[in-house]
Short mmCIF file of C-alpha atoms in Angstrom, two decimals:
data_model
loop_
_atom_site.label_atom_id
_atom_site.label_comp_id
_atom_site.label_asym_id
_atom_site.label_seq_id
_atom_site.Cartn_x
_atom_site.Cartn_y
_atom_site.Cartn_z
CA UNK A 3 -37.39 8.13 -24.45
CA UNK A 4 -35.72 11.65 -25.66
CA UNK A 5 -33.19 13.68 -23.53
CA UNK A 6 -29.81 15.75 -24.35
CA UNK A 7 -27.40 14.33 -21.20
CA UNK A 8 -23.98 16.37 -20.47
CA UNK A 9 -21.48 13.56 -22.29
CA UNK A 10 -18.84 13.44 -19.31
CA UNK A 11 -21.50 12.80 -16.94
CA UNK A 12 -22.46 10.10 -19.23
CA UNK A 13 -19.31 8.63 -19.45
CA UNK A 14 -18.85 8.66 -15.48
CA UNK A 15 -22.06 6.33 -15.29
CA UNK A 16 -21.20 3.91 -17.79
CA UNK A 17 -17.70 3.66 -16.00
CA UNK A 18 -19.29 2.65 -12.97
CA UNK A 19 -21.72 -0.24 -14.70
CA UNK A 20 -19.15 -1.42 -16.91
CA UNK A 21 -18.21 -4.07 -13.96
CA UNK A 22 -21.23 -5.77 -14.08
CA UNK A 23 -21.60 -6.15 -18.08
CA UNK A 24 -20.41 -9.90 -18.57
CA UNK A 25 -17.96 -10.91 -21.00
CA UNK A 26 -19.53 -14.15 -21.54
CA UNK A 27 -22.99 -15.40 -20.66
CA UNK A 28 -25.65 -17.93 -21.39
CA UNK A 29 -28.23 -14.92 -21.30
CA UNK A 30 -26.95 -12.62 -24.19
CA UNK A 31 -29.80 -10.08 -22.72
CA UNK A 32 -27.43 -9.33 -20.55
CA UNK A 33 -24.69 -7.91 -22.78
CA UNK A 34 -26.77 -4.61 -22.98
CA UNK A 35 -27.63 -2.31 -20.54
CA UNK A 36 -30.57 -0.92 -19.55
CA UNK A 37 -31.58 3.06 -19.38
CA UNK A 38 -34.56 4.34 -17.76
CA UNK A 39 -34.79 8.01 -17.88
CA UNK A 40 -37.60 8.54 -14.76
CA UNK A 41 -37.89 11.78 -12.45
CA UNK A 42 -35.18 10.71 -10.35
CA UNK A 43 -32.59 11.22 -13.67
CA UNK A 44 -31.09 8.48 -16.62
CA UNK A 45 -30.56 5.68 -14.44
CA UNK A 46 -28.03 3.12 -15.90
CA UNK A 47 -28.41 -0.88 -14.90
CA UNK A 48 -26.66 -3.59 -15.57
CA UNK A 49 -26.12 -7.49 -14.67
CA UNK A 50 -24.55 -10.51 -15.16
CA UNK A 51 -26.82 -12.31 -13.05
CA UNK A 52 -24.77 -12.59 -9.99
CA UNK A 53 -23.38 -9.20 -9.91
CA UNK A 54 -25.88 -6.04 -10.40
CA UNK A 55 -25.05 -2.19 -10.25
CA UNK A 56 -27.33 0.67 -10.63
CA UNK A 57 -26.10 4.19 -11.10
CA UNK A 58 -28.11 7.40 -11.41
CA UNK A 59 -27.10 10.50 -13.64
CA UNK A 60 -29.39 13.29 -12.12
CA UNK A 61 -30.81 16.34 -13.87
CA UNK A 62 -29.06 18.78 -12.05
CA UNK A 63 -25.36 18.48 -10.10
CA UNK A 64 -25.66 21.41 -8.16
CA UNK A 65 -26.19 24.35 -9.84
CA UNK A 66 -25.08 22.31 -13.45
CA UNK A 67 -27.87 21.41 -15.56
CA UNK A 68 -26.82 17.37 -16.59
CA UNK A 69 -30.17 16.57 -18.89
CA UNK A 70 -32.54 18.79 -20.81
CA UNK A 71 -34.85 18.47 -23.07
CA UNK A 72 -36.46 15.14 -22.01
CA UNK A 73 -38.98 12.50 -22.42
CA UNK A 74 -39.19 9.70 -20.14
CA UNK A 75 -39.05 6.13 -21.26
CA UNK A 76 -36.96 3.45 -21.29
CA UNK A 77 -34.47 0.81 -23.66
CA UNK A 78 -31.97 -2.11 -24.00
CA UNK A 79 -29.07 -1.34 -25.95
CA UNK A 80 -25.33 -3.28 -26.82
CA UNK A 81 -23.38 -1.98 -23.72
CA UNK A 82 -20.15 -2.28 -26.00
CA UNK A 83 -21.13 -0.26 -29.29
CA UNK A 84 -23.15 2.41 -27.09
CA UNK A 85 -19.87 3.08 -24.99
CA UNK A 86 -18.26 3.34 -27.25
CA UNK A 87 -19.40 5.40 -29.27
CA UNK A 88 -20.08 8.00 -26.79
CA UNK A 89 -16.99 7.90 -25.36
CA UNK A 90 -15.56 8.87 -29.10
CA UNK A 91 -17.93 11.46 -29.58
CA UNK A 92 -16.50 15.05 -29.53
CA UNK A 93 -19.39 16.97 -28.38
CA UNK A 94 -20.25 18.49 -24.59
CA UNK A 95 -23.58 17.32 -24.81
CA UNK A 96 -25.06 13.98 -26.56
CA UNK A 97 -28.87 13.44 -27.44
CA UNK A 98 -30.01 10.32 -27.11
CA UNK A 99 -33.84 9.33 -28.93
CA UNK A 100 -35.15 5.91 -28.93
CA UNK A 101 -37.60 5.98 -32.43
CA UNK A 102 -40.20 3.29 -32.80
CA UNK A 103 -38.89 1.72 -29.62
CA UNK A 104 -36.33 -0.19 -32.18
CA UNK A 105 -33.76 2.37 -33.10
CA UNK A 106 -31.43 4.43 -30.43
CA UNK A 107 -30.26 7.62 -32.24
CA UNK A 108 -27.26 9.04 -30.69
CA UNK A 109 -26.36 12.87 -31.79
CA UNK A 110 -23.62 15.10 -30.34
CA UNK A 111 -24.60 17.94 -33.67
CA UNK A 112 -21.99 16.64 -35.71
CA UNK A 113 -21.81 12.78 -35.24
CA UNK A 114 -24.86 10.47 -35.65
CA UNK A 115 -25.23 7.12 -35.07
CA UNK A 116 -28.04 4.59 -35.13
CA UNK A 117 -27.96 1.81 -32.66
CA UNK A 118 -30.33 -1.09 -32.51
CA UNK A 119 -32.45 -0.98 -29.16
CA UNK A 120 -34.35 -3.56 -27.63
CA UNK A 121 -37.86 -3.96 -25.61
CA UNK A 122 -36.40 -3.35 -21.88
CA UNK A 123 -39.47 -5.81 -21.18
CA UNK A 124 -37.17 -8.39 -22.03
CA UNK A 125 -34.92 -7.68 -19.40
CA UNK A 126 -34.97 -10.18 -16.34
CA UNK A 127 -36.84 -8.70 -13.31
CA UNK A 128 -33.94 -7.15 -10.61
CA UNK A 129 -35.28 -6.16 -7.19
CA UNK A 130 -32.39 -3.51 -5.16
CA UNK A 131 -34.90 -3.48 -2.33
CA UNK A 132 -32.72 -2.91 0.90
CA UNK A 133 -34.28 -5.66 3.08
CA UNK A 134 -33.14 -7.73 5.86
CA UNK A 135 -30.16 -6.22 8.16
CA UNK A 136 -29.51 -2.62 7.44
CA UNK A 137 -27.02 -0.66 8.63
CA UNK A 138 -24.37 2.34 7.51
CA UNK A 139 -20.54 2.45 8.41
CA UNK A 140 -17.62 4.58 6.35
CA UNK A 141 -17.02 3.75 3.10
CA UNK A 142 -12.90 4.11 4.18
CA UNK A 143 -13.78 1.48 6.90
CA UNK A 144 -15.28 -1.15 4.59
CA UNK A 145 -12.28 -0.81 1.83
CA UNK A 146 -10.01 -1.41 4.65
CA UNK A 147 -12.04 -4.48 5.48
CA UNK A 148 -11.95 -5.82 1.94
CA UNK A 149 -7.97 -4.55 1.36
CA UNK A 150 -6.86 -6.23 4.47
CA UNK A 151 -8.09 -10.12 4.03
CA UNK A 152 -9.41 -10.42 0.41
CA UNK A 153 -5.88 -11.44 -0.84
CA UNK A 154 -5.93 -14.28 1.23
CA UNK A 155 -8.88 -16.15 -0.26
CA UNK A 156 -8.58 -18.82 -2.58
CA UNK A 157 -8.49 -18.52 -6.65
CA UNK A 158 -9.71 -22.38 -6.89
CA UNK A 159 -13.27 -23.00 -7.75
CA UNK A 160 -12.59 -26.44 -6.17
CA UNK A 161 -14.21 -25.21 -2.69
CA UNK A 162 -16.36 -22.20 -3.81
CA UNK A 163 -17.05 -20.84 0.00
CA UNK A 164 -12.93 -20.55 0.32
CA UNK A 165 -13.05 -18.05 -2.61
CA UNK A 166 -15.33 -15.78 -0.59
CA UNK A 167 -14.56 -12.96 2.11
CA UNK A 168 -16.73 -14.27 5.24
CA UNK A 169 -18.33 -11.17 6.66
CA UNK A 170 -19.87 -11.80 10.18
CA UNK A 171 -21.05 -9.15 12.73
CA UNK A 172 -21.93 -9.29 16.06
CA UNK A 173 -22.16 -7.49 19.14
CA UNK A 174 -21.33 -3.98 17.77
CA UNK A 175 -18.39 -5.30 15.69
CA UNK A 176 -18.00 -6.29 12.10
CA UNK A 177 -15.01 -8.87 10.73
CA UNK A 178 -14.26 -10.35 7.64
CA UNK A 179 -12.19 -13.28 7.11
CA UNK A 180 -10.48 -14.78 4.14
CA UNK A 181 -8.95 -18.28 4.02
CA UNK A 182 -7.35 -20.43 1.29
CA UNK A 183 -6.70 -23.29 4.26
CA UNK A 184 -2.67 -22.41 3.84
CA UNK A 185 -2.85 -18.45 5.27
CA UNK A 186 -6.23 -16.37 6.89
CA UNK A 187 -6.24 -12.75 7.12
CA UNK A 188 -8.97 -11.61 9.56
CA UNK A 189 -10.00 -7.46 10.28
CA UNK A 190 -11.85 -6.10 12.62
CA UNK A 191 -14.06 -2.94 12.68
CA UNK A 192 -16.21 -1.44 15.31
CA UNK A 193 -19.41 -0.52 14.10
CA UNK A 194 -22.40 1.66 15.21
CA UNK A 195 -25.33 -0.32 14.75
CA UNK A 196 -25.94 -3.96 16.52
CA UNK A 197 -26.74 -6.24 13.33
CA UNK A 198 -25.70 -9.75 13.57
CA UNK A 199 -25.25 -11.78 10.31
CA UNK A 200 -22.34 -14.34 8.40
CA UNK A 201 -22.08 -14.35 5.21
CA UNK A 202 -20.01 -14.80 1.64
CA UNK A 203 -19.56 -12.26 -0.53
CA UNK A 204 -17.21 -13.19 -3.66
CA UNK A 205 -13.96 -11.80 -3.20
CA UNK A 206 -12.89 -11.43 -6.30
CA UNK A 207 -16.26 -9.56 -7.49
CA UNK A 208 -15.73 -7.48 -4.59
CA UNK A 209 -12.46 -6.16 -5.28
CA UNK A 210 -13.23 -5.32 -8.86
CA UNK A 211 -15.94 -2.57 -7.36
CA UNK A 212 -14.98 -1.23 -3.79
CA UNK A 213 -13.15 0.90 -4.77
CA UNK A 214 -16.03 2.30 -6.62
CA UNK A 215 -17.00 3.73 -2.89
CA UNK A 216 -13.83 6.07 -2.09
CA UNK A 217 -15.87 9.04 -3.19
CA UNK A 218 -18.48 8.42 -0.79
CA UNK A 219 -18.00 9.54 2.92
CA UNK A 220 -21.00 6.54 3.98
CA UNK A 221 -22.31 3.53 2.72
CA UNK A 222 -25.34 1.58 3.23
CA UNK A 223 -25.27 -1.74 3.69
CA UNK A 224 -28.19 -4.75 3.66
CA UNK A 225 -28.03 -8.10 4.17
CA UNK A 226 -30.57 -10.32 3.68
CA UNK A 227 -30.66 -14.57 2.91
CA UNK A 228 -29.74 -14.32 -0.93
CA UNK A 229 -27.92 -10.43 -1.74
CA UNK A 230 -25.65 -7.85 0.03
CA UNK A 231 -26.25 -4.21 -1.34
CA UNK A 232 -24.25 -1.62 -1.18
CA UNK A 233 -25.83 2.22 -1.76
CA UNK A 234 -23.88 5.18 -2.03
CA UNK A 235 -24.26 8.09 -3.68
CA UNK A 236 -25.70 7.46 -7.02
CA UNK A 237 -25.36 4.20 -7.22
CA UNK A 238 -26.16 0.34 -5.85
CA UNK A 239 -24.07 -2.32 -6.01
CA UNK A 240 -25.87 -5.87 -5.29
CA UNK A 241 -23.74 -9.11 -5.01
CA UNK A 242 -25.43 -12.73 -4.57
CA UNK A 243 -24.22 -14.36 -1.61
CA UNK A 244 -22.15 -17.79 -1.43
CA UNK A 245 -24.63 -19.25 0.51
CA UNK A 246 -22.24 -22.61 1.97
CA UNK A 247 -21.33 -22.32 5.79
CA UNK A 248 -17.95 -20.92 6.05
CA UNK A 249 -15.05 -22.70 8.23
CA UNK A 250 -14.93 -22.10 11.62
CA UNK A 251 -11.24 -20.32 11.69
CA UNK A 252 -12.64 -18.48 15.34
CA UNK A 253 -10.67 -19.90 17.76
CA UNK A 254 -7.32 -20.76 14.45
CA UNK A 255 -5.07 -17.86 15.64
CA UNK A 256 -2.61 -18.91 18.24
CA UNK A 257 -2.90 -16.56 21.80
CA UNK A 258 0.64 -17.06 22.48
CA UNK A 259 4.36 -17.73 21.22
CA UNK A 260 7.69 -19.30 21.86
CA UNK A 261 9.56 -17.43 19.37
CA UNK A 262 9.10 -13.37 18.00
CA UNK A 263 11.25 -11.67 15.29
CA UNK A 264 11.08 -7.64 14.94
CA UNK A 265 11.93 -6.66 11.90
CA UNK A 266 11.52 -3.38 9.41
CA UNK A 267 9.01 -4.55 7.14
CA UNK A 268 10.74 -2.63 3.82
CA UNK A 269 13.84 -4.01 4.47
CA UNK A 270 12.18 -7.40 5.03
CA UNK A 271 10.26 -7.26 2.14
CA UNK A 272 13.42 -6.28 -0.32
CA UNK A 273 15.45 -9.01 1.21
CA UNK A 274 12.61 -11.61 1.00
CA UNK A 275 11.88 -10.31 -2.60
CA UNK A 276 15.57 -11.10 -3.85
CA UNK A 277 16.62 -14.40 -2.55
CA UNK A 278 13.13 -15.44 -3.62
CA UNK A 279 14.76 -14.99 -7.13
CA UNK A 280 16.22 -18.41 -6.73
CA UNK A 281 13.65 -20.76 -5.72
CA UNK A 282 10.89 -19.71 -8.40
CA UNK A 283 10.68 -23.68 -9.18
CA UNK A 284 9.86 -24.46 -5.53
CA UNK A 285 6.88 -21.70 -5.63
CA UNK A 286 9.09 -19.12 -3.93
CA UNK A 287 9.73 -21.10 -0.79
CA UNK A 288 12.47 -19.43 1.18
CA UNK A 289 14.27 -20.15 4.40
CA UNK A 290 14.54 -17.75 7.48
CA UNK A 291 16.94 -19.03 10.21
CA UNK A 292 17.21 -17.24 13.23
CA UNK A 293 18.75 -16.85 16.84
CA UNK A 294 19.89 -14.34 19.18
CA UNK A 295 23.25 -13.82 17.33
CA UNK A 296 21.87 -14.04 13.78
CA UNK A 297 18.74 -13.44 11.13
CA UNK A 298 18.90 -14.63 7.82
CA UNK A 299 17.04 -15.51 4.78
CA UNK A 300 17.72 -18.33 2.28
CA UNK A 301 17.22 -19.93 -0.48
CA UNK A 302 18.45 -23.22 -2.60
CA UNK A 303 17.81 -24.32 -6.32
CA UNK A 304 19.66 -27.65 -7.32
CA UNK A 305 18.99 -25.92 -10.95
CA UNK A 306 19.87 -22.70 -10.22
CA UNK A 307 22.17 -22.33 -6.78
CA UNK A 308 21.55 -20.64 -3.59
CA UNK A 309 21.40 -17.59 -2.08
CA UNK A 310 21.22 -15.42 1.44
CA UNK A 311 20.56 -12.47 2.84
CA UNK A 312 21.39 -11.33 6.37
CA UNK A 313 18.52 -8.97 8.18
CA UNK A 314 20.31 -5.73 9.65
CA UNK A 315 17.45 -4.03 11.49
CA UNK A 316 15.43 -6.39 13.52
CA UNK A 317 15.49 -8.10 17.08
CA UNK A 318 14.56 -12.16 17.63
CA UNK A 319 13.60 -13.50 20.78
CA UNK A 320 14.00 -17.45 21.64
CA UNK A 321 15.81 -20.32 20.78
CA UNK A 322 17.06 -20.94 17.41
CA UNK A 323 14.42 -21.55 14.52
CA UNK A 324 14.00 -22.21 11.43
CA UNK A 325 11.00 -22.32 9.39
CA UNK A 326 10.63 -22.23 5.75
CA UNK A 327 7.15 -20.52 4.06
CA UNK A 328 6.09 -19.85 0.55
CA UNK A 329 7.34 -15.59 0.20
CA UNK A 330 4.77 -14.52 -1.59
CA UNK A 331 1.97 -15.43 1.63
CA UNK A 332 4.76 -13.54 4.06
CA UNK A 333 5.00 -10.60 1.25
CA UNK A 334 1.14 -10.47 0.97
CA UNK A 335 0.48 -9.96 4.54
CA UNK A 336 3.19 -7.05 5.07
CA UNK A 337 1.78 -5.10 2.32
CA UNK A 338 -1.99 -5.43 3.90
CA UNK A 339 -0.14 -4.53 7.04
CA UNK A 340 0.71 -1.01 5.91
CA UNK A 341 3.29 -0.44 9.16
CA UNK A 342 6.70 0.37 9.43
CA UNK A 343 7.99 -2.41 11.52
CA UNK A 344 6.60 -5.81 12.06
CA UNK A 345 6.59 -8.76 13.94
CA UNK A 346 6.54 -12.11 13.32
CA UNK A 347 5.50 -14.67 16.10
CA UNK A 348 6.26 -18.44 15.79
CA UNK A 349 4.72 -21.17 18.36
CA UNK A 350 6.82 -23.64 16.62
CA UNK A 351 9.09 -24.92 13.27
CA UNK A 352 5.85 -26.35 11.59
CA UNK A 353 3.08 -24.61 13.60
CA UNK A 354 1.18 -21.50 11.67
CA UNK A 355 2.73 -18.35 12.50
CA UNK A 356 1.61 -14.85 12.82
CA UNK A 357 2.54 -11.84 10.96
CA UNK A 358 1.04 -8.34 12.58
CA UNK A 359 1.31 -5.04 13.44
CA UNK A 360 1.77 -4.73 17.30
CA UNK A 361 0.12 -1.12 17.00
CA UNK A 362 -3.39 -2.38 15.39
CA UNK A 363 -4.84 -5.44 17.32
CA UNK A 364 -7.58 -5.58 14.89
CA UNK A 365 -6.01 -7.51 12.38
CA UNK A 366 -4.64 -11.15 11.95
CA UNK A 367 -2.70 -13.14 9.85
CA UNK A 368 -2.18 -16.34 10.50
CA UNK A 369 0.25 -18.66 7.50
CA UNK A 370 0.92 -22.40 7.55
CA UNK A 371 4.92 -23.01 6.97
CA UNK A 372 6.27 -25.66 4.87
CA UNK A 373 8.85 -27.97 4.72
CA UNK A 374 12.42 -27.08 3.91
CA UNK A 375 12.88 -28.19 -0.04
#
């Protein structure tokens, strides 16, 4: 393999692998990554078994010639040292020759550097087929769908499924849900194409590379027993599935209420976010009491001492209530909100409660309170 590759264009396609080189693994394979220079351009792969993204660097970017002088072929080589070396290179254009299949020679005309390559033979065998249920929505609509529930899954390995985003679709509409058993957040897109699927994608893995997509008007999408893949652009993004039946949370959001606060989410939030200063050894539990006459927010440290807040700009409705809730769930939810005002809607003192934007009835979330400390 030969070819003289523009260097920033080099750069932007290790970026977008760099995700899915591991920092520890039982295959140490896997710590390189894999180029293949082919027709289609240098494409760039790498895994960590569960994770997998391909990205392409073409020969030409519109009128721009990206690679010259080539020879196809293919190598291994230590994603780490390669990086970074041509990331400290000062040169507009780097050639890269493999010699011998052993040696990767990296030359920019005044640096030179000899890397130690390996057989790409030795690389496990990836497949980035799209099979199974295909289908292509905005790339804007599925980071919404990730920004607006992955918070709300779980960071404990002790039930694997709850640290997932449940993706279902049906009839015309996709959702994803995201449950740690003590708060969901659920969102709801419309989508073109009638595919019907559930499953779990890793929400943490799925975080780290969505945004990855922004520069992409469309994505396609496939879903099949074991993967989901994501294409766009350049590059594929394939994520194994949590393949463990997700909770029914369906039917988990309440359809009414006895009890609904309106309130300016920023002022809210700033309120929440001080007298949550207090109680930082009772997990940020606050207080909010509330009637007709009166909203206020409160908190108590036999440690430290108390404080309150009263809410200016809102409007309650029912009887008086209190209910007590950990802040940062509350906090959470606002933020994936992204509205002005919101309202809250209690059934009861210990009863989940609902936190939403009355504007956008495509989104839900639902959090359990918790006894007053």
């Amino acid at each position: 393999m030969r070819l003289t590759i523009n260097r920033p264009e080099l750069i932007k396609g290790l970026g977008m692998v760099a995700k899915a080189i591991p920092n520890k693994t039982v295959l140490p394979i896997l710590v390189n990554v894999k180029m293949t220079l082919n027709e289609k351009g240098l494409v760039l792969l790498a895994s960590d078994n569960d994770f997998v993204i391909q990205t392409i660097v073409p020969y030409m970017i519109i009128d721009k010639q990206i690679i010259s002088n080539s020879k196809p072929g293919s190598t291994l080589v230590n994603y780490k040292y390669f990086s970074e070396v041509i990331r400290r290179l000062e040169g507009e254009n780097v050639t890269l020759e493999v010699i011998d299949s052993i040696i990767l020679r990296i030359d920019d005309g005044k640096s030179n550097f000899k890397l130690n390559c390996i057989n790409p033979d030795e690389y496990p065998d990836i497949s980035l087929d799209m099979i199974g249920n295909i289908f292509d929505m905005k790339t804007s609509d599925l980071v919404e769908l990730v920004e607006s529930t992955a918070f709300a899954s779980s960071t404990k390995e002790g039930r694997p499924v709850l640290t997932a985003i449940n993706f279902e679709a049906r009839e015309n509409v996709l959702t994803t849900t995201a449950t740690d058993t003590a708060r969901l957040a659920r969102k709801r897109i419309d989508l073109d194409s009638n595919v019907t699927f559930s499953v779990n994608i890793l929400a943490k893995k799925f975080v780290d590379i969505v945004h990855s997509f922004e520069n992409e008007e469309m994505v396609t999408i496939a879903i099949s027993d074991k993967k989901a893949i994501f294409a766009f652009g350049f590059t594929t993004i394939s994520i194994r599935l949590i393949n463990i039946d997700y909770p029914n949370t369906r039917n988990i959001v309440p359809k009414s209420f006895n009890y609904t606060l309106e309130v300016s989410a920023k002022e809210f939030l700033a309120a929440m976010d001080r007298v949550a200063i207090l109680s930082s050894e009772h997990d940020g539990v606050v207080k909010l009491v509330m009637s007709e006459d009166e909203v206020e927010i409160m908190s108590r440290s036999l440690s430290v001492g108390s404080a309150n807040e009263k809410i200016n700009t809102c409007m309650f409705n029912g009887e008086r209530l209190e209910v007590s809730f950990k802040s940062a769930f509350v906090a959470d939810a606002i933020k994936a909100l992204k509205c002005e005002d919101i309202t809250i809607a209690f059934v009861g003192e210990m009863k989940p409660f609902v936190v939403k934007n009355v504007k956008d009835a495509t989104i839900d979330m639902l959090i359990t309170p918790l006894r007053a400390q």
